[in-house]
Amino acid sequence: MKTSVFASLLGIALVGQACTSLDSQVFNQASADKFPASADELNSIVGSAYGQLRFAINDVRTCNEAASDEMVVPTRGPDWFDDGRWQKFARHDFSSVTPPQINGAWNYAYTGIAQTNLYLSYLNASTLTISGKTTTVAELRTLRAWYYYVLCDFFGRVPIITESSPAGSVAQSERKDVAAFIESELKAALPNLRADITTETYGRMTQGAAQALLAKLYANAEVYTGTARWQDCITACDAVTKLGYKLNSDFFALFATNNQSNGANVENIIVGVFDKNYAGGNNLTLETLHPTFKAKYSLGADSPWNGYATYADFYGTFANNDVRKNQWLQGVQTDKNGSPIIYNDAVTGETNKTLNFTPKINSIEKAAQNEGVRLIKYQIQSNLPGNSADNDWAILRYADILLLRAEASLRLGNTADALASLNPVRTRAGLAAVTTLTLDEILAERGRELTWEGWRRSDLIRFGKWEGSWTTKSENFATPFELVSRDPSRRVFPIPATQLSSNPLLKQNPGY
């Protein structure tokens, strides 16, 4: 898959260069109904289409996490002010212009939709019979459904554009209609998707991926459409289980640099495929670690950026015997020789300071370089040639499905069923099984299990906690601050100004 992505991107680059010369000699051409004509050409379509999927690790994840109780990006002296976007995320002070990651998420999804629409038009026009063509069409429709899921969750009312849509601007559809479109696409694609869990299907949209997306859609159905669909959620979760997905025995193997080949695919259902040489973009190490870690791990071109951290309250939800607590760096940090790391803090002016990551942060406007514990959930890769790591991004995995099933069961009044779904996740984490359960406890378990995986914002909204007060507590900051707005309109993001300018049929979401 990684090789296919690289080859496809190279091909696109060469085509782009050729098109700059309008009098170029044409040596060969084929009509649309003759492409793709071979398995190799079909694979080139697949590889290019999947290239966009991995970039959910960027703006989509950031919007979902930086505005939640799991992630905070405090300004550290001259670093991380960035036009105030991180403080706006923390305060839910969104506008059509900032934070710019909101527009980035819109572009991420519609770029993916444009690609899949283009390839679907090729395949629909082709009169040739190629082995795998029907499956590829189903994969592309499932991939497109993912992009529409992001749009539905983020913006609510968005235009639905398919390969058969006429040229020109398209008006928004209601959120419930976007949700219905996603459901219909997934159900239509399901029979033609592959069901096997193998290295050959790793990184591709399968029946497991479609059922997992349906489970997500049904879990959030009341938010999206006003009508709860918890039994449908359970049915979709059970379908994932019947396909053979299961919890990997090693939690951290799911996020290792070799998670494409270490058996993690039994749990990782949808992934964004990364490669340090051919499919870059995994900069998780740079986002959170202190610059001194460049020497410790012989990192690539840049020193780490020392930005993303978590709230002290969220860190405090991890019991000491929870193996998932090891995804955080807290306390005195050592170099490759085991000696304490010494640095000069440009924020406080202190020199020869021991690097000691502390849960409490002085303030969101002025944090010292060492404040805030740091995430190392994804294995730190040493001796990188550049800034990108090999770890594939886990978008949807089986632990999430089990926790969704537990939630749906509890909401339907079946506590025993909920416990049976939730306790294996706890047991894998080294925790004792529980015998009683509340929705708040499920939300807390989801937080510990799915930390920074890009689901926290939608979880908080679904559980009625989005207008919470996690940023005001003294455990988090020496100088607490208030959310600017607790307006329910912030449950969706604003339509970006650049999109409103380019499409006159778009209407801004209420409250913005």
Short mmCIF file of C-alpha atoms in Angstrom, two decimals:
data_model
loop_
_atom_site.label_atom_id
_atom_site.label_comp_id
_atom_site.label_asym_id
_atom_site.label_seq_id
_atom_site.Cartn_x
_atom_site.Cartn_y
_atom_site.Cartn_z
CA MET A 1 0.00 0.00 0.00
CA LYS A 2 2.83 2.40 0.89
CA THR A 3 4.58 1.71 -2.41
CA SER A 4 1.32 2.19 -4.28
CA VAL A 5 0.71 5.55 -2.60
CA PHE A 6 4.21 6.71 -3.51
CA ALA A 7 3.93 5.56 -7.12
CA SER A 8 0.56 7.26 -7.52
CA LEU A 9 1.77 10.54 -6.07
CA LEU A 10 4.80 10.44 -8.38
CA GLY A 11 2.51 9.85 -11.33
CA ILE A 12 0.33 12.80 -10.37
CA ALA A 13 3.41 15.01 -10.06
CA LEU A 14 4.60 14.01 -13.54
CA VAL A 15 1.17 14.65 -15.04
CA GLY A 16 1.11 18.08 -13.40
CA GLN A 17 4.45 18.97 -14.97
CA ALA A 18 3.34 17.80 -18.41
CA CYS A 19 0.19 19.89 -18.27
CA THR A 20 2.16 23.13 -17.89
CA SER A 21 3.20 22.88 -21.53
CA LEU A 22 0.09 23.17 -23.68
CA ASP A 23 1.90 22.25 -26.91
CA SER A 24 3.37 18.99 -25.57
CA GLN A 25 3.39 16.13 -28.05
CA VAL A 26 0.85 13.40 -27.26
CA PHE A 27 2.37 9.94 -27.78
CA ASN A 28 -0.59 7.87 -26.66
CA GLN A 29 -4.06 8.35 -25.24
CA ALA A 30 -7.05 6.26 -24.23
CA SER A 31 -10.72 7.04 -23.83
CA ALA A 32 -12.24 6.96 -20.37
CA ASP A 33 -14.02 3.69 -21.03
CA LYS A 34 -10.62 1.98 -21.53
CA PHE A 35 -9.15 3.02 -18.17
CA PRO A 36 -8.18 1.31 -15.99
CA ALA A 37 -7.15 -1.50 -18.31
CA SER A 38 -5.08 -3.63 -15.97
CA ALA A 39 -4.65 -4.64 -12.37
CA ASP A 40 -1.66 -2.29 -12.09
CA GLU A 41 -3.74 0.68 -13.27
CA LEU A 42 -6.49 -0.33 -10.86
CA ASN A 43 -3.96 -0.42 -8.01
CA SER A 44 -2.72 3.04 -8.96
CA ILE A 45 -6.25 4.32 -8.38
CA VAL A 46 -6.45 2.58 -5.01
CA GLY A 47 -3.08 3.85 -3.81
CA SER A 48 -3.74 7.45 -4.71
CA ALA A 49 -7.22 7.40 -3.18
CA TYR A 50 -5.91 6.13 0.16
CA GLY A 51 -3.11 8.69 0.33
CA GLN A 52 -5.44 11.38 1.70
CA LEU A 53 -6.87 9.15 4.45
CA ARG A 54 -3.79 9.33 6.67
CA PHE A 55 -3.97 13.11 7.03
CA ALA A 56 -6.79 12.74 9.52
CA ILE A 57 -3.86 12.72 11.93
CA ASN A 58 -3.52 16.46 11.40
CA ASP A 59 -6.40 18.96 11.43
CA VAL A 60 -9.21 16.48 12.11
CA ARG A 61 -7.49 15.06 15.18
CA THR A 62 -6.36 18.50 16.38
CA CYS A 63 -9.86 20.00 16.21
CA ASN A 64 -11.31 17.04 18.09
CA GLU A 65 -8.67 16.99 20.82
CA ALA A 66 -7.37 20.53 21.36
CA ALA A 67 -10.90 21.73 22.16
CA SER A 68 -11.46 18.87 24.61
CA ASP A 69 -10.43 17.94 28.14
CA GLU A 70 -7.65 15.67 26.81
CA MET A 71 -5.31 18.10 25.09
CA VAL A 72 -4.05 21.59 25.80
CA VAL A 73 -1.44 23.60 23.90
CA PRO A 74 -0.30 26.43 26.20
CA THR A 75 1.75 29.37 24.98
CA ARG A 76 5.34 28.89 26.10
CA GLY A 77 7.04 32.29 25.95
CA PRO A 78 7.79 32.98 22.27
CA ASP A 79 6.37 29.61 21.19
CA TRP A 80 2.86 28.33 20.54
CA PHE A 81 0.89 31.55 20.54
CA ASP A 82 0.18 31.13 16.82
CA ASP A 83 -2.36 33.97 16.49
CA GLY A 84 -4.10 32.74 19.65
CA ARG A 85 -5.56 29.66 17.96
CA TRP A 86 -4.72 27.27 20.81
CA GLN A 87 -6.36 29.47 23.42
CA LYS A 88 -9.38 29.77 21.12
CA PHE A 89 -9.58 25.99 20.94
CA ALA A 90 -9.46 25.72 24.73
CA ARG A 91 -12.12 28.40 25.19
CA HIS A 92 -14.37 27.18 22.34
CA ASP A 93 -13.93 30.63 20.82
CA PHE A 94 -14.37 29.44 17.24
CA SER A 95 -14.98 31.72 14.28
CA SER A 96 -15.17 31.30 10.51
CA VAL A 97 -11.52 32.38 10.31
CA THR A 98 -9.81 30.85 13.32
CA PRO A 99 -8.56 28.40 14.43
CA PRO A 100 -7.40 27.68 10.86
CA GLN A 101 -7.45 23.91 11.49
CA ILE A 102 -11.24 24.07 11.10
CA ASN A 103 -10.83 25.09 7.47
CA GLY A 104 -8.09 22.48 7.20
CA ALA A 105 -10.54 19.77 8.28
CA TRP A 106 -13.06 20.95 5.66
CA ASN A 107 -10.36 20.84 2.97
CA TYR A 108 -9.15 17.44 4.16
CA ALA A 109 -12.59 15.91 3.72
CA TYR A 110 -13.52 17.55 0.43
CA THR A 111 -10.10 16.79 -1.07
CA GLY A 112 -10.72 13.13 -0.25
CA ILE A 113 -14.23 13.34 -1.68
CA ALA A 114 -12.96 14.94 -4.90
CA GLN A 115 -10.39 12.18 -5.32
CA THR A 116 -12.84 9.35 -4.73
CA ASN A 117 -15.42 10.97 -7.02
CA LEU A 118 -12.82 11.21 -9.79
CA TYR A 119 -11.80 7.58 -9.47
CA LEU A 120 -15.39 6.41 -9.23
CA SER A 121 -16.15 8.27 -12.46
CA TYR A 122 -13.24 6.44 -14.13
CA LEU A 123 -14.46 3.08 -12.91
CA ASN A 124 -18.09 3.76 -13.78
CA ALA A 125 -17.12 4.83 -17.30
CA SER A 126 -14.87 1.83 -17.90
CA THR A 127 -16.36 -0.91 -20.04
CA LEU A 128 -13.49 -3.28 -19.31
CA THR A 129 -13.77 -6.25 -17.00
CA ILE A 130 -10.95 -6.29 -14.44
CA SER A 131 -10.63 -8.57 -11.45
CA GLY A 132 -11.15 -6.52 -8.31
CA LYS A 133 -12.97 -3.63 -9.97
CA THR A 134 -16.24 -4.18 -8.07
CA THR A 135 -14.37 -4.38 -4.76
CA THR A 136 -12.45 -1.20 -5.58
CA VAL A 137 -15.69 0.67 -6.26
CA ALA A 138 -17.01 -0.48 -2.88
CA GLU A 139 -13.78 0.59 -1.16
CA LEU A 140 -13.97 4.04 -2.72
CA ARG A 141 -17.58 4.49 -1.62
CA THR A 142 -16.65 3.46 1.93
CA LEU A 143 -13.66 5.80 1.89
CA ARG A 144 -15.90 8.63 0.69
CA ALA A 145 -18.37 7.81 3.45
CA TRP A 146 -15.56 8.36 5.97
CA TYR A 147 -14.93 11.85 4.64
CA TYR A 148 -18.64 12.66 4.82
CA TYR A 149 -18.69 11.32 8.37
CA VAL A 150 -16.03 13.88 9.30
CA LEU A 151 -18.04 16.66 7.65
CA CYS A 152 -21.30 15.58 9.28
CA ASP A 153 -19.66 15.44 12.70
CA PHE A 154 -17.79 18.74 12.34
CA PHE A 155 -20.17 20.99 10.42
CA GLY A 156 -23.60 19.34 10.37
CA ARG A 157 -25.04 20.82 7.20
CA VAL A 158 -22.72 20.31 4.20
CA PRO A 159 -23.05 19.84 0.43
CA ILE A 160 -23.27 16.24 -0.79
CA ILE A 161 -21.22 15.88 -3.97
CA THR A 162 -20.85 12.58 -5.82
CA GLU A 163 -19.30 11.48 -9.10
CA SER A 164 -22.60 12.19 -10.82
CA SER A 165 -23.17 15.69 -9.40
CA PRO A 166 -23.37 18.45 -12.02
CA ALA A 167 -20.60 21.04 -12.19
CA GLY A 168 -20.99 24.20 -10.13
CA SER A 169 -21.83 25.14 -6.58
CA VAL A 170 -23.93 22.75 -4.50
CA ALA A 171 -26.22 23.75 -1.64
CA GLN A 172 -25.97 22.22 1.82
CA SER A 173 -28.00 19.21 2.83
CA GLU A 174 -29.48 18.95 6.30
CA ARG A 175 -27.40 17.05 8.82
CA LYS A 176 -29.88 14.20 9.03
CA ASP A 177 -29.74 13.82 5.26
CA VAL A 178 -25.93 13.74 5.31
CA ALA A 179 -26.13 11.00 7.95
CA ALA A 180 -28.66 9.10 5.82
CA PHE A 181 -26.37 9.38 2.79
CA ILE A 182 -23.44 7.98 4.78
CA GLU A 183 -25.55 5.05 5.97
CA SER A 184 -26.85 4.26 2.48
CA GLU A 185 -23.34 4.37 0.98
CA LEU A 186 -21.92 2.04 3.61
CA LYS A 187 -24.77 -0.43 3.29
CA ALA A 188 -24.52 -0.41 -0.51
CA ALA A 189 -20.77 -1.02 -0.38
CA LEU A 190 -20.80 -3.75 2.29
CA PRO A 191 -21.61 -6.83 0.14
CA ASN A 192 -18.72 -6.12 -2.25
CA LEU A 193 -16.06 -5.35 0.36
CA ARG A 194 -13.53 -7.92 1.44
CA ALA A 195 -14.16 -9.49 4.83
CA ASP A 196 -10.76 -11.02 5.55
CA ILE A 197 -8.33 -9.57 8.10
CA THR A 198 -4.94 -10.04 6.45
CA THR A 199 -1.83 -8.11 5.53
CA GLU A 200 -3.34 -7.79 2.05
CA THR A 201 -6.39 -5.93 3.34
CA TYR A 202 -4.45 -3.93 5.95
CA GLY A 203 -4.94 -0.20 5.41
CA ARG A 204 -7.92 -0.70 3.10
CA MET A 205 -11.63 -0.30 3.57
CA THR A 206 -13.16 -3.69 4.38
CA GLN A 207 -16.45 -4.97 5.75
CA GLY A 208 -15.00 -4.40 9.21
CA ALA A 209 -14.31 -0.77 8.36
CA ALA A 210 -17.82 -0.24 6.99
CA GLN A 211 -19.48 -1.85 10.02
CA ALA A 212 -17.26 0.14 12.40
CA LEU A 213 -18.25 3.39 10.68
CA LEU A 214 -21.90 2.37 10.89
CA ALA A 215 -21.44 1.75 14.62
CA LYS A 216 -20.01 5.25 15.01
CA LEU A 217 -22.83 6.74 12.96
CA TYR A 218 -25.52 4.97 15.00
CA ALA A 219 -23.87 5.89 18.31
CA ASN A 220 -24.10 9.56 17.34
CA ALA A 221 -27.46 9.29 15.57
CA GLU A 222 -29.34 11.23 18.23
CA VAL A 223 -26.85 14.10 17.90
CA TYR A 224 -26.95 14.04 14.10
CA THR A 225 -30.63 13.32 13.47
CA GLY A 226 -32.53 13.68 16.73
CA THR A 227 -33.36 9.96 16.86
CA ALA A 228 -31.34 7.49 18.95
CA ARG A 229 -30.31 4.20 17.29
CA TRP A 230 -28.59 2.27 20.05
CA GLN A 231 -29.79 -1.18 18.98
CA ASP A 232 -28.49 -0.52 15.47
CA CYS A 233 -25.17 0.42 17.06
CA ILE A 234 -25.05 -2.91 18.89
CA THR A 235 -25.89 -4.79 15.69
CA ALA A 236 -23.05 -3.08 13.82
CA CYS A 237 -20.62 -3.73 16.68
CA ASP A 238 -21.58 -7.41 16.71
CA ALA A 239 -20.99 -7.59 12.97
CA VAL A 240 -17.43 -6.35 13.53
CA THR A 241 -16.89 -9.04 16.17
CA LYS A 242 -18.23 -11.78 13.89
CA LEU A 243 -15.67 -10.83 11.25
CA GLY A 244 -12.90 -11.85 13.66
CA TYR A 245 -11.59 -8.61 15.11
CA LYS A 246 -10.34 -8.82 18.67
CA LEU A 247 -8.25 -6.99 21.25
CA ASN A 248 -4.53 -7.25 20.75
CA SER A 249 -2.86 -8.57 23.90
CA ASP A 250 -0.33 -5.71 23.90
CA PHE A 251 -1.88 -2.22 24.02
CA PHE A 252 1.28 -0.45 22.86
CA ALA A 253 1.82 -2.79 19.91
CA LEU A 254 -1.14 -1.00 18.29
CA PHE A 255 0.92 2.18 18.05
CA ALA A 256 4.40 0.78 17.44
CA THR A 257 6.57 1.76 14.49
CA ASN A 258 5.95 -1.70 12.99
CA ASN A 259 2.21 -1.79 13.65
CA GLN A 260 1.67 -2.62 9.98
CA SER A 261 3.37 -6.00 10.45
CA ASN A 262 3.25 -6.98 14.14
CA GLY A 263 -0.27 -8.41 14.21
CA ALA A 264 -1.94 -5.17 15.30
CA ASN A 265 -4.33 -5.46 12.35
CA VAL A 266 -6.52 -7.81 14.41
CA GLU A 267 -7.57 -4.69 16.36
CA ASN A 268 -6.74 -1.72 14.14
CA ILE A 269 -9.69 -1.64 11.74
CA ILE A 270 -9.08 1.62 9.84
CA VAL A 271 -5.58 3.08 9.71
CA GLY A 272 -3.78 5.89 7.97
CA VAL A 273 -0.66 4.31 6.47
CA PHE A 274 2.62 6.16 7.08
CA ASP A 275 6.16 5.53 5.96
CA LYS A 276 9.16 7.62 6.98
CA ASN A 277 10.41 7.73 3.39
CA TYR A 278 7.40 7.44 1.08
CA ALA A 279 4.27 8.49 3.00
CA GLY A 280 5.21 11.21 5.47
CA GLY A 281 3.19 13.27 7.88
CA ASN A 282 3.37 11.45 11.22
CA ASN A 283 4.91 14.19 13.37
CA LEU A 284 3.44 13.11 16.72
CA THR A 285 6.88 12.94 18.34
CA LEU A 286 7.68 16.51 17.32
CA GLU A 287 4.37 17.91 18.56
CA THR A 288 4.72 16.98 22.20
CA LEU A 289 8.32 16.27 23.19
CA HIS A 290 10.87 18.77 24.52
CA PRO A 291 13.62 19.90 22.10
CA THR A 292 16.28 18.07 24.14
CA PHE A 293 14.76 14.76 23.02
CA LYS A 294 16.30 15.27 19.57
CA ALA A 295 19.68 14.19 20.95
CA LYS A 296 18.19 11.46 23.14
CA TYR A 297 16.53 9.67 20.23
CA SER A 298 18.68 10.91 17.31
CA LEU A 299 15.60 12.44 15.71
CA GLY A 300 15.50 13.84 12.19
CA ALA A 301 15.74 17.33 10.76
CA ASP A 302 13.85 19.28 13.46
CA SER A 303 14.06 19.38 17.21
CA PRO A 304 10.72 18.52 18.87
CA TRP A 305 8.35 21.46 19.16
CA ASN A 306 7.40 21.14 22.85
CA GLY A 307 3.73 21.93 22.40
CA TYR A 308 0.90 19.48 22.99
CA ALA A 309 0.22 18.40 26.59
CA THR A 310 -2.76 17.35 28.69
CA TYR A 311 -4.73 18.73 31.62
CA ALA A 312 -3.72 17.61 35.10
CA ASP A 313 -7.29 16.44 35.79
CA PHE A 314 -7.29 14.16 32.75
CA TYR A 315 -3.89 12.73 33.63
CA GLY A 316 -5.25 12.08 37.11
CA THR A 317 -7.92 9.71 35.77
CA PHE A 318 -5.26 7.05 35.14
CA ALA A 319 -4.66 4.68 38.05
CA ASN A 320 -1.04 3.86 38.80
CA ASN A 321 -1.58 0.21 37.83
CA ASP A 322 -3.20 1.13 34.51
CA VAL A 323 -0.69 0.17 31.81
CA ARG A 324 -2.09 3.00 29.70
CA LYS A 325 -0.64 5.50 32.18
CA ASN A 326 2.71 4.62 30.62
CA GLN A 327 1.66 6.53 27.52
CA TRP A 328 2.50 9.72 29.45
CA LEU A 329 5.91 11.19 30.29
CA GLN A 330 5.86 12.73 33.78
CA GLY A 331 8.64 13.59 36.21
CA VAL A 332 12.40 13.99 35.73
CA GLN A 333 13.57 13.08 32.22
CA THR A 334 16.91 11.49 31.42
CA ASP A 335 19.19 11.49 28.38
CA LYS A 336 20.42 8.45 26.45
CA ASN A 337 23.04 7.84 29.14
CA GLY A 338 20.50 7.89 31.99
CA SER A 339 21.55 11.28 33.35
CA PRO A 340 18.96 14.02 34.06
CA ILE A 341 18.39 16.28 31.05
CA ILE A 342 19.57 19.83 31.71
CA TYR A 343 18.26 22.80 29.72
CA ASN A 344 17.77 26.56 29.78
CA ASP A 345 14.15 27.72 30.01
CA ALA A 346 13.52 30.64 27.66
CA VAL A 347 10.17 31.32 29.36
CA THR A 348 11.28 31.59 33.00
CA GLY A 349 14.87 32.62 32.34
CA GLU A 350 16.20 29.75 34.46
CA THR A 351 19.45 28.13 33.37
CA ASN A 352 20.85 24.66 34.00
CA LYS A 353 17.37 23.47 34.87
CA THR A 354 16.50 19.78 35.25
CA LEU A 355 13.75 18.73 32.85
CA ASN A 356 10.84 17.67 35.04
CA PHE A 357 7.44 17.32 33.35
CA THR A 358 4.74 18.44 35.80
CA PRO A 359 0.98 17.82 35.47
CA LYS A 360 0.04 21.36 36.54
CA ILE A 361 0.60 24.20 34.09
CA ASN A 362 1.18 27.75 35.29
CA SER A 363 -1.23 29.33 32.80
CA ILE A 364 -2.46 28.77 29.28
CA GLU A 365 -0.94 32.13 28.30
CA LYS A 366 2.51 31.57 29.82
CA ALA A 367 3.68 28.06 30.60
CA ALA A 368 7.23 27.02 31.38
CA GLN A 369 8.89 24.61 28.99
CA ASN A 370 8.57 21.69 31.39
CA GLU A 371 4.90 22.12 32.31
CA GLY A 372 2.35 19.54 31.19
CA VAL A 373 2.85 15.78 30.86
CA ARG A 374 3.60 14.55 27.32
CA LEU A 375 2.13 11.73 25.27
CA ILE A 376 4.33 8.87 24.01
CA LYS A 377 1.48 6.52 23.12
CA TYR A 378 2.98 6.16 19.66
CA GLN A 379 6.42 4.60 19.91
CA ILE A 380 9.23 7.12 19.52
CA GLN A 381 11.27 6.15 16.47
CA SER A 382 15.01 6.73 16.77
CA ASN A 383 17.45 7.61 13.98
CA LEU A 384 14.88 9.08 11.63
CA PRO A 385 16.16 10.55 8.34
CA GLY A 386 13.55 13.34 8.51
CA ASN A 387 10.57 14.43 10.59
CA SER A 388 8.13 11.63 9.75
CA ALA A 389 7.80 8.32 11.56
CA ASP A 390 6.62 4.88 10.42
CA ASN A 391 3.80 4.39 12.95
CA ASP A 392 0.48 3.99 11.15
CA TRP A 393 -2.34 6.11 12.57
CA ALA A 394 -5.10 4.08 14.22
CA ILE A 395 -8.35 5.78 13.14
CA LEU A 396 -10.80 3.11 14.28
CA ARG A 397 -9.99 0.02 16.33
CA TYR A 398 -11.83 -2.81 18.01
CA ALA A 399 -11.46 -1.45 21.57
CA ASP A 400 -13.54 1.52 20.45
CA ILE A 401 -16.17 -0.86 19.10
CA LEU A 402 -16.36 -2.72 22.43
CA LEU A 403 -16.74 0.55 24.32
CA LEU A 404 -19.46 1.74 21.92
CA ARG A 405 -21.28 -1.54 22.48
CA ALA A 406 -20.98 -1.14 26.24
CA GLU A 407 -22.41 2.37 26.00
CA ALA A 408 -25.29 1.33 23.75
CA SER A 409 -26.14 -1.60 26.02
CA LEU A 410 -26.15 0.54 29.14
CA ARG A 411 -28.30 3.19 27.50
CA LEU A 412 -30.79 0.42 26.66
CA GLY A 413 -30.78 -0.76 30.28
CA ASN A 414 -28.70 -3.92 29.85
CA THR A 415 -25.94 -3.47 32.44
CA ALA A 416 -24.71 -7.08 32.29
CA ASP A 417 -24.21 -6.82 28.53
CA ALA A 418 -22.43 -3.49 28.96
CA LEU A 419 -20.05 -4.94 31.53
CA ALA A 420 -19.26 -7.90 29.27
CA SER A 421 -18.19 -5.49 26.53
CA LEU A 422 -16.27 -3.03 28.70
CA ASN A 423 -14.36 -5.29 31.08
CA PRO A 424 -12.06 -6.89 28.46
CA VAL A 425 -10.74 -3.41 27.68
CA ARG A 426 -10.05 -2.79 31.36
CA THR A 427 -8.49 -6.22 31.82
CA ARG A 428 -6.08 -5.63 28.94
CA ALA A 429 -5.06 -2.40 30.71
CA GLY A 430 -4.23 -4.35 33.88
CA LEU A 431 -7.29 -3.16 35.79
CA ALA A 432 -9.82 -5.19 37.72
CA ALA A 433 -13.18 -5.88 36.13
CA VAL A 434 -16.02 -3.73 37.43
CA THR A 435 -19.43 -5.01 38.53
CA THR A 436 -21.37 -1.74 38.31
CA LEU A 437 -21.34 0.86 35.59
CA THR A 438 -22.51 4.39 34.81
CA LEU A 439 -22.37 6.45 31.65
CA ASP A 440 -19.80 8.75 33.27
CA GLU A 441 -17.58 5.73 33.92
CA ILE A 442 -17.88 4.65 30.28
CA LEU A 443 -16.88 8.15 29.14
CA ALA A 444 -13.89 8.06 31.50
CA GLU A 445 -12.86 4.64 30.15
CA ARG A 446 -13.15 5.89 26.59
CA GLY A 447 -10.87 8.77 27.50
CA ARG A 448 -8.18 6.53 28.95
CA GLU A 449 -8.35 4.01 26.12
CA LEU A 450 -8.67 6.39 23.14
CA THR A 451 -6.47 9.26 24.32
CA TRP A 452 -5.66 11.69 21.48
CA GLU A 453 -7.08 9.33 18.84
CA GLY A 454 -9.46 11.99 17.57
CA TRP A 455 -12.80 11.01 19.15
CA ARG A 456 -12.97 13.02 22.37
CA ARG A 457 -14.92 16.03 21.09
CA SER A 458 -17.75 13.90 19.66
CA ASP A 459 -17.74 11.77 22.84
CA LEU A 460 -18.13 14.82 25.07
CA ILE A 461 -20.98 16.13 22.92
CA ARG A 462 -22.77 12.77 22.92
CA PHE A 463 -22.41 12.40 26.70
CA GLY A 464 -23.61 15.97 27.35
CA LYS A 465 -20.22 17.16 28.65
CA TRP A 466 -19.09 19.44 25.83
CA GLU A 467 -20.03 22.58 27.76
CA GLY A 468 -18.04 21.29 30.76
CA SER A 469 -15.66 23.25 32.97
CA TRP A 470 -12.47 21.20 32.80
CA THR A 471 -10.38 24.30 32.06
CA THR A 472 -11.32 26.15 35.25
CA LYS A 473 -10.07 23.74 37.89
CA SER A 474 -7.12 24.60 40.10
CA GLU A 475 -5.62 21.14 39.56
CA ASN A 476 -4.92 22.10 35.95
CA PHE A 477 -3.51 25.63 36.14
CA ALA A 478 -1.99 27.90 38.73
CA THR A 479 -4.06 30.59 37.01
CA PRO A 480 -7.38 29.00 35.91
CA PHE A 481 -9.41 30.46 33.07
CA GLU A 482 -13.03 30.24 31.96
CA LEU A 483 -14.49 29.03 28.72
CA VAL A 484 -15.71 32.07 26.80
CA SER A 485 -18.83 30.35 25.55
CA ARG A 486 -20.99 27.50 26.74
CA ASP A 487 -23.34 28.05 23.81
CA PRO A 488 -24.70 24.75 22.40
CA SER A 489 -24.11 26.18 18.91
CA ARG A 490 -20.43 25.27 19.46
CA ARG A 491 -21.36 21.61 19.12
CA VAL A 492 -20.66 22.15 15.43
CA PHE A 493 -17.85 24.20 13.97
CA PRO A 494 -18.48 27.29 11.83
CA ILE A 495 -18.43 27.02 8.05
CA PRO A 496 -15.00 28.49 7.16
CA ALA A 497 -15.01 31.93 5.60
CA THR A 498 -13.00 30.81 2.59
CA GLN A 499 -15.65 28.19 1.82
CA LEU A 500 -18.47 30.71 2.16
CA SER A 501 -16.64 32.96 -0.30
CA SER A 502 -16.10 30.21 -2.85
CA ASN A 503 -19.64 28.77 -2.71
CA PRO A 504 -22.43 31.40 -2.58
CA LEU A 505 -25.00 28.69 -1.77
CA LEU A 506 -23.46 27.95 1.63
CA LYS A 507 -25.13 29.31 4.76
CA GLN A 508 -23.27 29.81 8.04
CA ASN A 509 -24.17 27.59 10.97
CA PRO A 510 -26.41 29.27 13.57
CA GLY A 511 -24.60 31.09 16.36
CA TYR A 512 -21.61 32.18 14.26
#
